[in-house]
Short mmCIF file of C-alpha atoms and ligand atoms in Angstrom, two decimals:
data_model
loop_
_atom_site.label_atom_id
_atom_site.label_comp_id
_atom_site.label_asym_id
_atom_site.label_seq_id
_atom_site.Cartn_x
_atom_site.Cartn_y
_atom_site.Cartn_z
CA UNK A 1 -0.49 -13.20 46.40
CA UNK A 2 1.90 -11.43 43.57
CA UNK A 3 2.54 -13.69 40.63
CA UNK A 4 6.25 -13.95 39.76
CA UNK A 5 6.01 -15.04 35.82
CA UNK A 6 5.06 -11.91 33.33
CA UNK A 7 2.17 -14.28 31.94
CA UNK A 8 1.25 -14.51 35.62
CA UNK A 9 0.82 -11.08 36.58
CA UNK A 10 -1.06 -10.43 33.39
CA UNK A 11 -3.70 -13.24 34.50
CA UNK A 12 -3.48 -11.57 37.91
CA UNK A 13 -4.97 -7.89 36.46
CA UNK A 14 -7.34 -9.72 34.17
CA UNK A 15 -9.16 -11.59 37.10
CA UNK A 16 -9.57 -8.61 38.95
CA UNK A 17 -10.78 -7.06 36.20
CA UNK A 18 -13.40 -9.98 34.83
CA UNK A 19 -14.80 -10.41 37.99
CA UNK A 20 -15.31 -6.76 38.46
CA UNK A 21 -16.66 -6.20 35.06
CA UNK A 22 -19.10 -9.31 36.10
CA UNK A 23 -17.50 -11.44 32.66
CA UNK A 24 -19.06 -15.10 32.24
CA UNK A 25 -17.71 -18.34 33.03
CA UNK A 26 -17.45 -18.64 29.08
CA UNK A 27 -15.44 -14.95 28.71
CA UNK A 28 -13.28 -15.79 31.31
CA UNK A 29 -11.96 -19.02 29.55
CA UNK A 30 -11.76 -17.42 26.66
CA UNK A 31 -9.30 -14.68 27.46
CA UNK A 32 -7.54 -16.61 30.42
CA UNK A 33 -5.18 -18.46 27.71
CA UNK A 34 -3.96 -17.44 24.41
CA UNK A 35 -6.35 -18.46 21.09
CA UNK A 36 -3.14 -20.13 19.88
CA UNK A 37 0.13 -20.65 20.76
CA UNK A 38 2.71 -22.03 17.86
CA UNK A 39 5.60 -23.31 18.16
CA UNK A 40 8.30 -24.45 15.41
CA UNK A 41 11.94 -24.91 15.34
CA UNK A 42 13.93 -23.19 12.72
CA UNK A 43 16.79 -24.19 10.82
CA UNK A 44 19.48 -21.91 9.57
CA UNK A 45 22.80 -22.76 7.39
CA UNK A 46 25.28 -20.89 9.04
CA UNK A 47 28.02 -19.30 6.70
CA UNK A 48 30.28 -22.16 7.72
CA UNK A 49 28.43 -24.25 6.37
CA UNK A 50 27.17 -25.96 9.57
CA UNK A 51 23.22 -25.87 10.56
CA UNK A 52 22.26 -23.72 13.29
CA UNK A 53 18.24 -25.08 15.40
CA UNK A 54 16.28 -22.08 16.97
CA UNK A 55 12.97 -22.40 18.86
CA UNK A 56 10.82 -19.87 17.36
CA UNK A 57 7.14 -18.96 18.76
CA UNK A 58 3.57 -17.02 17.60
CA UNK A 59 1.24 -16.38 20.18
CA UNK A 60 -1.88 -15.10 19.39
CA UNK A 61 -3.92 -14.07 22.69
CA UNK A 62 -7.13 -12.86 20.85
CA UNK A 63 -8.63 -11.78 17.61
CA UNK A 64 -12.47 -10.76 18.76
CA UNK A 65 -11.31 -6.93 17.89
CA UNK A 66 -9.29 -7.75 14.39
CA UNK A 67 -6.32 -9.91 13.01
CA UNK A 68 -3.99 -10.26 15.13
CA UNK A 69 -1.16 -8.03 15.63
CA UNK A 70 2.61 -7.55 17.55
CA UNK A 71 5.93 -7.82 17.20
CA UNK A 72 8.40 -10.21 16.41
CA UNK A 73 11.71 -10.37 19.08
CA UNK A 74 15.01 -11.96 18.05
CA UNK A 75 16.27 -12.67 22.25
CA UNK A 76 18.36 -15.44 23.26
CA UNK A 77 15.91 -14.90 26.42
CA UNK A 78 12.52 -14.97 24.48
CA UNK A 79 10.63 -17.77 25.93
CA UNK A 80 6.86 -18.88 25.42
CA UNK A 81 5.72 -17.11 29.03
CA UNK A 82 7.04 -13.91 28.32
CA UNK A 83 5.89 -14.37 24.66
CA UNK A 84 2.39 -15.07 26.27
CA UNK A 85 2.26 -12.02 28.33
CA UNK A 86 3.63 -9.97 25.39
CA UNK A 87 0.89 -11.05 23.09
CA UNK A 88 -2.31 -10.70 25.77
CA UNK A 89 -0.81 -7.10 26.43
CA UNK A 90 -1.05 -6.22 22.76
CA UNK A 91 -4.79 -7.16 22.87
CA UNK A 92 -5.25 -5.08 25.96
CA UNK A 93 -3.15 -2.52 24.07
CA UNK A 94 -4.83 -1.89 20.76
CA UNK A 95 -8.09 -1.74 22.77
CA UNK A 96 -7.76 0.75 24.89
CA UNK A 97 -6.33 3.15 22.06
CA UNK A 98 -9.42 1.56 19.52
CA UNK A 99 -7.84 0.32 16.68
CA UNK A 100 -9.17 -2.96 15.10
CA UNK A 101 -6.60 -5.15 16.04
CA UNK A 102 -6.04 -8.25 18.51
CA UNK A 103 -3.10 -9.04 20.34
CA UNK A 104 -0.55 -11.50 19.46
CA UNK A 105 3.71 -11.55 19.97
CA UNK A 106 6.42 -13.86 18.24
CA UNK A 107 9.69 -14.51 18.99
CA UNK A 108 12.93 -16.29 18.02
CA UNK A 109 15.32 -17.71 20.81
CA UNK A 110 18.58 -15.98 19.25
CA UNK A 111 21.65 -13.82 19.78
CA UNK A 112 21.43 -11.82 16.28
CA UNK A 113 24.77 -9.71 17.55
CA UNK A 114 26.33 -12.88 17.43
CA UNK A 115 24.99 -13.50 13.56
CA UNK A 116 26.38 -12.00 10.12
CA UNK A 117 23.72 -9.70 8.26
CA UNK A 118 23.27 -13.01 5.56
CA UNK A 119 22.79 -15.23 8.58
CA UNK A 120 20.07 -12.59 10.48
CA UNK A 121 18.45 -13.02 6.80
CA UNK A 122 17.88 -16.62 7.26
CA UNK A 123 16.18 -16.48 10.89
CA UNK A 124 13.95 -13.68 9.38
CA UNK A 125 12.77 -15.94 6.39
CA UNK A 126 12.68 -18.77 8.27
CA UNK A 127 10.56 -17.32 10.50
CA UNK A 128 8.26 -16.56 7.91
CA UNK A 129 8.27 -20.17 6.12
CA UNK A 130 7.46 -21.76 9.38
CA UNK A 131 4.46 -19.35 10.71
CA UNK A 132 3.11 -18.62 6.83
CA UNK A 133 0.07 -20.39 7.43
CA UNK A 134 -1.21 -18.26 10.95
CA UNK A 135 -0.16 -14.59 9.27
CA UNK A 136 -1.25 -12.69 6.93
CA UNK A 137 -2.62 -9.08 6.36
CA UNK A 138 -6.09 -9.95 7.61
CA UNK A 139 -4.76 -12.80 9.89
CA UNK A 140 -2.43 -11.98 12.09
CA UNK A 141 0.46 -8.60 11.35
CA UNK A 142 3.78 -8.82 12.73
CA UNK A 143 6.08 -5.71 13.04
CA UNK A 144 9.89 -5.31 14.92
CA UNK A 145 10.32 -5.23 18.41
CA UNK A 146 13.60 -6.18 20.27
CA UNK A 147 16.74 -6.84 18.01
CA UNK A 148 14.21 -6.78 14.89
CA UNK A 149 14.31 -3.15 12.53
CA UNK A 150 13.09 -2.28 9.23
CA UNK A 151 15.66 -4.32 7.11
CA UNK A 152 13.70 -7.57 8.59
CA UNK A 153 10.59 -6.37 8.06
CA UNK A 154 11.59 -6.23 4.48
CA UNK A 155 12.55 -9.60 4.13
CA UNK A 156 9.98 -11.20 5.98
CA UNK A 157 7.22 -9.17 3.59
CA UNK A 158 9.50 -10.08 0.26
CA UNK A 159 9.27 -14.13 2.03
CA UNK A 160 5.57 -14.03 2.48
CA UNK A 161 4.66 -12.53 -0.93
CA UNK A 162 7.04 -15.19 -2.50
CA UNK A 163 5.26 -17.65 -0.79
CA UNK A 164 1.79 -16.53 -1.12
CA UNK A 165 2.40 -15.79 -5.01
CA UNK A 166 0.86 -12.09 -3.61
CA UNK A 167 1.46 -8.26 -3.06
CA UNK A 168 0.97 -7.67 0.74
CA UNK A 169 2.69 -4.44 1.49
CA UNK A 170 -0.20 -4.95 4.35
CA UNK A 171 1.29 -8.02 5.73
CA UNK A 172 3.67 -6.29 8.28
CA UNK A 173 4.58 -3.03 9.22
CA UNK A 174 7.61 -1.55 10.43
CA UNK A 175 8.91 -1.99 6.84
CA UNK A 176 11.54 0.89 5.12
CA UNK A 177 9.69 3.77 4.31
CA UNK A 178 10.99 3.05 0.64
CA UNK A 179 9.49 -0.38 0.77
CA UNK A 180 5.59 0.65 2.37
CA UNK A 181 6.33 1.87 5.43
CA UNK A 182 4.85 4.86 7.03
CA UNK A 183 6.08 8.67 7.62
CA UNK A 184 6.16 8.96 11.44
CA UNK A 185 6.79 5.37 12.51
CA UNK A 186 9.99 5.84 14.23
CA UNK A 187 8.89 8.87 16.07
CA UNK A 188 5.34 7.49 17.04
CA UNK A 189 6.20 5.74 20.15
CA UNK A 190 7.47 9.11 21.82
CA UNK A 191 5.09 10.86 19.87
CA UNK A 192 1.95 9.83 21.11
CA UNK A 193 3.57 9.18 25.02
CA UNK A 194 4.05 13.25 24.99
CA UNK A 195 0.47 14.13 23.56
CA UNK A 196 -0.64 12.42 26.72
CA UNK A 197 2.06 13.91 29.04
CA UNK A 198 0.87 17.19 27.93
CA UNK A 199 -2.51 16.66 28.17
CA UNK A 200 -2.09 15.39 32.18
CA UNK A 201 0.07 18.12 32.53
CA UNK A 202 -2.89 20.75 31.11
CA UNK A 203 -5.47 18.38 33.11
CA UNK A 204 -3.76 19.36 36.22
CA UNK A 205 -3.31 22.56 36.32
CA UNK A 206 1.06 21.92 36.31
CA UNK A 207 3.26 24.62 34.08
CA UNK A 208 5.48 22.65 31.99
CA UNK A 209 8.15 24.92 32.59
CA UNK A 210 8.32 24.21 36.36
CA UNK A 211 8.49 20.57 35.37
CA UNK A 212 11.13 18.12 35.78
CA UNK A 213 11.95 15.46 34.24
CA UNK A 214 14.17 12.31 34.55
CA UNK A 215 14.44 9.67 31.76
CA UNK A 216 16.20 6.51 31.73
CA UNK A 217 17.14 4.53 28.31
CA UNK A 218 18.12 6.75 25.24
CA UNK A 219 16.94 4.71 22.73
CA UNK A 220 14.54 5.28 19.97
CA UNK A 221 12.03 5.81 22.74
CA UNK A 222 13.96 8.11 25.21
CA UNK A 223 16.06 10.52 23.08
CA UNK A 224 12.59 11.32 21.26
CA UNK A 225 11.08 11.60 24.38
CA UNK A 226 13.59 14.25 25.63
CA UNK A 227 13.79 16.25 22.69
CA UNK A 228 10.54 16.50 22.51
CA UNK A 229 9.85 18.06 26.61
CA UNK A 230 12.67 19.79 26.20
CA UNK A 231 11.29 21.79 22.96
CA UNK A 232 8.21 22.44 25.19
CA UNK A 233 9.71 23.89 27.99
CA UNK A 234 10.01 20.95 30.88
CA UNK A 235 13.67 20.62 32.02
CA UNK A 236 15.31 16.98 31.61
CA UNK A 237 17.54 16.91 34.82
CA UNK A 238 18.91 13.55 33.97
CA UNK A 239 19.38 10.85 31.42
CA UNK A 240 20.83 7.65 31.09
CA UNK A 241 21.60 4.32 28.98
CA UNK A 242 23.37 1.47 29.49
CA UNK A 243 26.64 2.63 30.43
CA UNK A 244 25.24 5.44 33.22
CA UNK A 245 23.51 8.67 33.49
CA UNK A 246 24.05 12.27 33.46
CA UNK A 247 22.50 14.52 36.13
CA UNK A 248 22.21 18.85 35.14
CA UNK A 249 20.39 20.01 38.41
CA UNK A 250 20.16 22.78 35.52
CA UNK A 251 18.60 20.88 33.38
CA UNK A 252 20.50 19.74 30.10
CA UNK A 253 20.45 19.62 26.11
CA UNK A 254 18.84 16.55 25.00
CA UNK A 255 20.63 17.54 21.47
CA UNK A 256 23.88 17.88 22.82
CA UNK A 257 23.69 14.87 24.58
CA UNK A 258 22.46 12.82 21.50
CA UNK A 259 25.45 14.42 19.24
CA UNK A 260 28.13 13.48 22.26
CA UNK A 261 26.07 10.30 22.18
CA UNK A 262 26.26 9.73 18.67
CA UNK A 263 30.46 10.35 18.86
CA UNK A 264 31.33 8.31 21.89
CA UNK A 265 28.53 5.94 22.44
CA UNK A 266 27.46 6.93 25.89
CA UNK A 267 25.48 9.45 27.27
CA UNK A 268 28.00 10.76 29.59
CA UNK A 269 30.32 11.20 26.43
CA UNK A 270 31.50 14.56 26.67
CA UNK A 271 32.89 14.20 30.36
CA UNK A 272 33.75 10.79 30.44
CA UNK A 273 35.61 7.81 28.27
CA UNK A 274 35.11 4.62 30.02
CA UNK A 275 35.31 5.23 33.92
CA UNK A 276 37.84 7.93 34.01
CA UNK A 277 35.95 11.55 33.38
CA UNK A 278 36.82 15.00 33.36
CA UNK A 279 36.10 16.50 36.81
CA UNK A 280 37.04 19.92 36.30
CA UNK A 281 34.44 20.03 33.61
CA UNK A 282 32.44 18.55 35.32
CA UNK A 283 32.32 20.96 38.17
CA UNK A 284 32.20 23.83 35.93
CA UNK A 285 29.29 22.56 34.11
CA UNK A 286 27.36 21.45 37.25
CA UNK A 287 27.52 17.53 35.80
CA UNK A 288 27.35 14.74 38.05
CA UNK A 289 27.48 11.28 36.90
CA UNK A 290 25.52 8.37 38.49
CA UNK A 291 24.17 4.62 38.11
CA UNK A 292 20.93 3.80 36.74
CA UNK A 293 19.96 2.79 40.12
CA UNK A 294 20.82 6.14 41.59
CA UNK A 295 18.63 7.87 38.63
CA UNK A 296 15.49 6.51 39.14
CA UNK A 297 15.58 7.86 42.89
CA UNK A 298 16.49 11.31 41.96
CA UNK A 299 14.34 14.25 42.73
CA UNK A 300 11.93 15.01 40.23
CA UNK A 301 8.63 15.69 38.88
CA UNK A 302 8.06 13.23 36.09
CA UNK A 303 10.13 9.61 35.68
CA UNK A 304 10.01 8.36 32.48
CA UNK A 305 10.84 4.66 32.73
CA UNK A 306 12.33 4.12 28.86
CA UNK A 307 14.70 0.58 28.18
CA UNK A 308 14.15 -2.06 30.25
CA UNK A 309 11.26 -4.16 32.63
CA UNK A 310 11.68 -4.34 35.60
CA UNK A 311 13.40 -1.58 36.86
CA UNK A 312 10.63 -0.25 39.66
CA UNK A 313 10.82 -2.94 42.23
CA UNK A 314 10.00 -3.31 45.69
CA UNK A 315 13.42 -2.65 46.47
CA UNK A 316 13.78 0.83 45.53
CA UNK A 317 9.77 1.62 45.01
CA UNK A 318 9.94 3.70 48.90
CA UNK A 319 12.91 5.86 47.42
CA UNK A 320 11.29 7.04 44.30
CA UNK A 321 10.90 11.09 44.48
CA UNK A 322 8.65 12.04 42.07
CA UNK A 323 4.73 12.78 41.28
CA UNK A 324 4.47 10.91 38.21
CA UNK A 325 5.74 7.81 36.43
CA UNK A 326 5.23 8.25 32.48
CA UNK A 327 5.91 4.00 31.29
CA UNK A 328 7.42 4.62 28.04
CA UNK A 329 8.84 0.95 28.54
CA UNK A 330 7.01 -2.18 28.53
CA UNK A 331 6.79 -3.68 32.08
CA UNK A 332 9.16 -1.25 34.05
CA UNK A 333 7.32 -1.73 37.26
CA UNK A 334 6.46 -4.99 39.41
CA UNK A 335 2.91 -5.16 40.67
CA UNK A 336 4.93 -5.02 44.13
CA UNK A 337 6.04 -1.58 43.50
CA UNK A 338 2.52 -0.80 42.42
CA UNK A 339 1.49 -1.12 45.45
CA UNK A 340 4.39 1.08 47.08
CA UNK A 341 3.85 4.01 44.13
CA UNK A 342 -0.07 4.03 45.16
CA UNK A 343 0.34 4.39 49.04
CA UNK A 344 2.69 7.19 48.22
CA UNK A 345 0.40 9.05 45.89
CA UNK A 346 2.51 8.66 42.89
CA UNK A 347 0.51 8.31 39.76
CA UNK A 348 1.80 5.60 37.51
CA UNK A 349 0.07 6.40 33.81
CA UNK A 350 1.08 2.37 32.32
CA UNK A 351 2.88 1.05 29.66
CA UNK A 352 -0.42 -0.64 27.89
CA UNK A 353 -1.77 2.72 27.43
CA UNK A 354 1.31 5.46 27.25
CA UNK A 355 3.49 3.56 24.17
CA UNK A 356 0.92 2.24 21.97
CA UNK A 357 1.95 5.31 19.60
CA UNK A 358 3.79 2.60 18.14
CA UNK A 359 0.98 0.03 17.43
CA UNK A 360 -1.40 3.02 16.38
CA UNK A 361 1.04 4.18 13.86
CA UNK A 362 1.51 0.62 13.02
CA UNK A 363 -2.32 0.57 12.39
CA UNK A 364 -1.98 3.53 10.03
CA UNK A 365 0.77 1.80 7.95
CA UNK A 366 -1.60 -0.98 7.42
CA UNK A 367 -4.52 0.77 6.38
CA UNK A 368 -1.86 2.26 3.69
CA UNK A 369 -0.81 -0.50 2.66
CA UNK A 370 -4.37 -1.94 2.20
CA UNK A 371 -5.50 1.04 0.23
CA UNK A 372 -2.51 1.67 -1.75
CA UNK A 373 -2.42 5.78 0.08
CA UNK A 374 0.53 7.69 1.28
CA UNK A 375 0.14 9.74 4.42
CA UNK A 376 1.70 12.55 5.25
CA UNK A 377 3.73 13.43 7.78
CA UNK A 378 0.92 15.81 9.50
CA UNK A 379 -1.83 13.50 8.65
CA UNK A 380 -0.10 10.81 10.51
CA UNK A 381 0.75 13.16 13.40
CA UNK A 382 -2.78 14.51 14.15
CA UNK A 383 -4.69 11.68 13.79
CA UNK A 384 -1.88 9.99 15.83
CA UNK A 385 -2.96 12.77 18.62
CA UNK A 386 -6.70 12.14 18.38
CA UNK A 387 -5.93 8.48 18.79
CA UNK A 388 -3.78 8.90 21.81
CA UNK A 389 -5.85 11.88 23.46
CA UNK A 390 -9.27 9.70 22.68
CA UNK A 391 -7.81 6.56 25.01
CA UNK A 392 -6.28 8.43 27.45
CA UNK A 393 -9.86 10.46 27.91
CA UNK A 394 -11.69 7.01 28.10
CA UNK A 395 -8.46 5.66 30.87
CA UNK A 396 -8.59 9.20 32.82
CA UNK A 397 -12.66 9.01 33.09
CA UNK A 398 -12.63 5.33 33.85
CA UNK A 399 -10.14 5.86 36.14
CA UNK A 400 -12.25 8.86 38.59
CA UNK A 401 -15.22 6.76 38.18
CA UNK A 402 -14.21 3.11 38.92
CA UNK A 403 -11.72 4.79 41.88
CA UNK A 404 -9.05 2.68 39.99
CA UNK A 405 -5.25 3.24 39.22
CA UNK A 406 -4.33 3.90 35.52
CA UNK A 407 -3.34 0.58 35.38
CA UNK A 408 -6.53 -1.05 36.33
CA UNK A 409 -8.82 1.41 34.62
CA UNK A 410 -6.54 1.00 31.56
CA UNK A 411 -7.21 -2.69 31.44
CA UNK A 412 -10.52 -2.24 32.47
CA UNK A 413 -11.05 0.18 28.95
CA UNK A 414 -9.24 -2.72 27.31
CA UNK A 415 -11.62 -6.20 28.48
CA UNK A 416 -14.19 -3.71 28.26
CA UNK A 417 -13.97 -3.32 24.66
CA UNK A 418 -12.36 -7.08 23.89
CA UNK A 419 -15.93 -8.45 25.71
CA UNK A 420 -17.98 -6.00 23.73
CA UNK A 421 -16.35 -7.30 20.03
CA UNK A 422 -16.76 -11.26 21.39
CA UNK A 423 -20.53 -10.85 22.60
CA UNK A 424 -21.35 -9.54 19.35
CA UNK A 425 -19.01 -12.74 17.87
CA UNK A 426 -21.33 -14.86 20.09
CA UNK A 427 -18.19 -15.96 22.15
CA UNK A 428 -19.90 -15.28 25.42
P1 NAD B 501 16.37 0.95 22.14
O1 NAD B 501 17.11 -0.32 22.02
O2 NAD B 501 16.36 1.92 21.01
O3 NAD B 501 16.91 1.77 23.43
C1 NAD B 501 17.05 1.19 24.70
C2 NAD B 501 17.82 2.13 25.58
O4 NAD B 501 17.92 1.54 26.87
C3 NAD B 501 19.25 2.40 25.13
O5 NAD B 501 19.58 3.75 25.36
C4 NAD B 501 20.07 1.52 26.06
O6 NAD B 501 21.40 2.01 26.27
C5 NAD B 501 19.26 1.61 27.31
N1 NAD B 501 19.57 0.53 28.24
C6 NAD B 501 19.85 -0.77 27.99
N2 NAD B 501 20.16 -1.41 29.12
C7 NAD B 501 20.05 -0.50 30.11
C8 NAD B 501 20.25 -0.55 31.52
N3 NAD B 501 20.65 -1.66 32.11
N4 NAD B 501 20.02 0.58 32.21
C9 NAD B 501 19.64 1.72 31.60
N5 NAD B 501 19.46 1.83 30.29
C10 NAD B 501 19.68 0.74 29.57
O7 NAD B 501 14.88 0.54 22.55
P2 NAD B 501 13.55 1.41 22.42
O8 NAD B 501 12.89 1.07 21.14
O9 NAD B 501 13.83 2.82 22.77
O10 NAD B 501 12.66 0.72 23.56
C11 NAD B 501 12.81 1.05 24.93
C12 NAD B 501 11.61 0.54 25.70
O11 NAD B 501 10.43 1.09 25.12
C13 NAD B 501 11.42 -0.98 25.68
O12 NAD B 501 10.84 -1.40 26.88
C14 NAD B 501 10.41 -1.17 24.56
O13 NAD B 501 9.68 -2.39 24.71
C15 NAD B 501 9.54 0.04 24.76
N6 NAD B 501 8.76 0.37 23.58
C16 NAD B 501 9.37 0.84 22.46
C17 NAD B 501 8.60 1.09 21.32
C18 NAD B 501 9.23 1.64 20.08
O14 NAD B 501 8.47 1.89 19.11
N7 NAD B 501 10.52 1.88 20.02
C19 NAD B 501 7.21 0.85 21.35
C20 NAD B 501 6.61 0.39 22.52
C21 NAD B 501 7.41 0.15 23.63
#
């Protein structure tokens, strides 16, 4: 049976995974619920004056690794299941890339575009003041994740060390650069995601230059991402955001389309405003604009899955033309499309392992914060490459020898190593 809830198909993986990896009756209740799950309600004073109630949530999944660590979401969708899931991924996460963290998530249930910067302040703080007592640099480390940036990492470290009467640049990362954050943090995601694709690329025997490549979501993630292929050769034959995509059979400038994105707010920018484009152009260039649904079942070598969950259903799984699906997003594909991809030999390389250049980087903005070091910019990029090369090594090998997908032998890495730091906790 395929679980609908996202806490549901995480439970679904782990069973299959605990049972194969023979886990006892003691492990398995252990990690089939979060350690803790908090819940608080927060209360804001609005700028006119009247008081504004948000639920607010910390889940922390498991610790047996290290504190605690994952984002913090502002969403007027967050809710505690998808908070759950969020939080058991991040242990799954940090484990199979090694770092000595646990897994936990937070969110806030909020519309911060609907907010004024002083009233965005308040949820951030308030967050803080209600969760002080489960976080803390050797506790449990937030950092941003949807609607949350560097400005409200700021706060919530300048609210905890007011609080705590203490000096924890360590307490959360994702902070200003200016304010103890680290060089390469807002590259890392990308970053480590095309160390791997490289390395799979090498690992098969493929040319890069015969390569290509479609990406949806130009984000932080994507428009790294495609700069990044594109300065080593593969061709990006389409990208997209919220308002459509751009197809080059060609191939296309990632820069270009960042600096007409940058002008007009939409990838399709230089031939179109709104709906009404610029056909002539259009022709001449070889452009052809299309949905986001129409993207992801273009022909192509590598999909890179980059904004939203979800996307890779069993409704368009069959039409997908490509050999490989790169998750830079969290949770772009149902188990029920799994299922599809496999039976058509497309290798899916999964979201738990691909984007945890974030968290690693994360990791390394910690341990500089903890030891009072600056990193370079190259010091943070090669060890960011050993990192990501390491776990994808230990997913590939699992992977041939289990006869598992990515997926499974990425989790698999994962329990392996959570099951391995609570034996030796006597949790087992
Ligand atoms: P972002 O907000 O910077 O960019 C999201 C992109 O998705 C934008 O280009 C937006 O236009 C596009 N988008 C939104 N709705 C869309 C739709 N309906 N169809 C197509 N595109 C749409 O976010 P990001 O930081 O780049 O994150 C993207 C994904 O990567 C998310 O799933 C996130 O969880 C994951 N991720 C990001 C990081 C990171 O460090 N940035 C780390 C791990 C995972």
């Amino acid at each position: 049976m395929i679980a609908s809830s996202p806490y549901a198909r995480f439970q679904e993986n782990l069973e299959v995974t605990l049972k194969r990896l023979k886990a006892s009756k003691r492990e398995q209740d252990v990690l089939r619920e979060p350690q803790y799950n908090h819940k608080k309600e927060i209360e804001i004073t609005r700028d006119d004056g009247s008081k504004l109630k948000l639920h607010a949530f910390r889940v922390q999944y498991n610790n047996a690794r290290g504190p605690y660590k994952g984002g913090i979401r502002f969403h007027p969708e967050a809710d505690e299941n998808e908070v759950k899931a969020l939080a058991a991924l991040m242990a799954i996460k940090t484990a199979v890339v090694d770092i000595p963290f646990g897994g936990s998530k937070g969110g806030v249930q909020v519309n911060p575009k609907e907010l004024s910067k002083r009233e965005v302040e308040a949820v951030s703080r308030g967050y803080v003041k209600a969760f002080v007592d489960h976080l803390g640099p050797e506790i449990d480390v937030p950092a941003p994740d949807v609607n949350t940036n560097p400005d409200i990492m700021a706060w919530m470290r300048d609210e905890f060390e007011k609080i705590t009467k203490t000096f924890a640049p360590a307490f959360i990362t994702g902070k200003p650069l200016s304010y103890g954050g680290s060089e390469g943090r807002d590259t890392a995601t990308a970053r480590g995601a095309f160390f791997i694709i490289q390395e799979m690329v090498e690992r098969e025997g493929l040319d890069s230059k015969e390569l290509r490549v479609v990406i949806q979501g130009f984000g932080n993630a994507g428009s790294h991402m495609a700069e990044l292929l594109h300065g080593a050769g593969f061709t990006i034959v389409a990208v997209s955001d919220s308002h459509g995509g751009i197809y080059v059979e060609g191939g296309l400038d990632p820069v270009r389309i960042d600096k007409y994105k940058k002008q007009t707010g939409s990838v399709t920018g230089e031939y179109c405003q709104g709906s009404v484009c610029d056909v002539e152009k259009m022709k001449l260039d070889n452009v052809r604009i299309v949905t986001n649904g129409e993207l992801l079942e273009l022909p192509c070598d590598i999909l890179i899955p980059a904004a939203l969950d979800n996307v890779i259903t069993e409704k368009n799984a069959a039409k997908i033309q490509t050999k490989f699906i790169f998750e830079l997003a969290n949770g772009p594909t149902t188990p029920e499309a799994d299922a599809i991809l496999e039976k058509k030999g497309i290798t899916v390389v999964p979201d738990v392992l691909l984007n945890a250049g974030g968290v690693t980087v994360s990791f390394f903005e910690w341990s500089q914060g903890r030891s009072g070091e600056q990193w370079t910019a190259e010091q943070v990029d090669s060890e960011l490459r050993r990192t990501m090369l390491n776990a994808f090594t230990a997913v590939r090998r699992e992977a041939r020898r289990e006869k598992l997908s990515y997926r499974m032998a990425a989790f698999s890495v994962g329990v392996k190593r959570i099951l391995e730091a609570m034996r030796v906790r006597g949790w087992s």
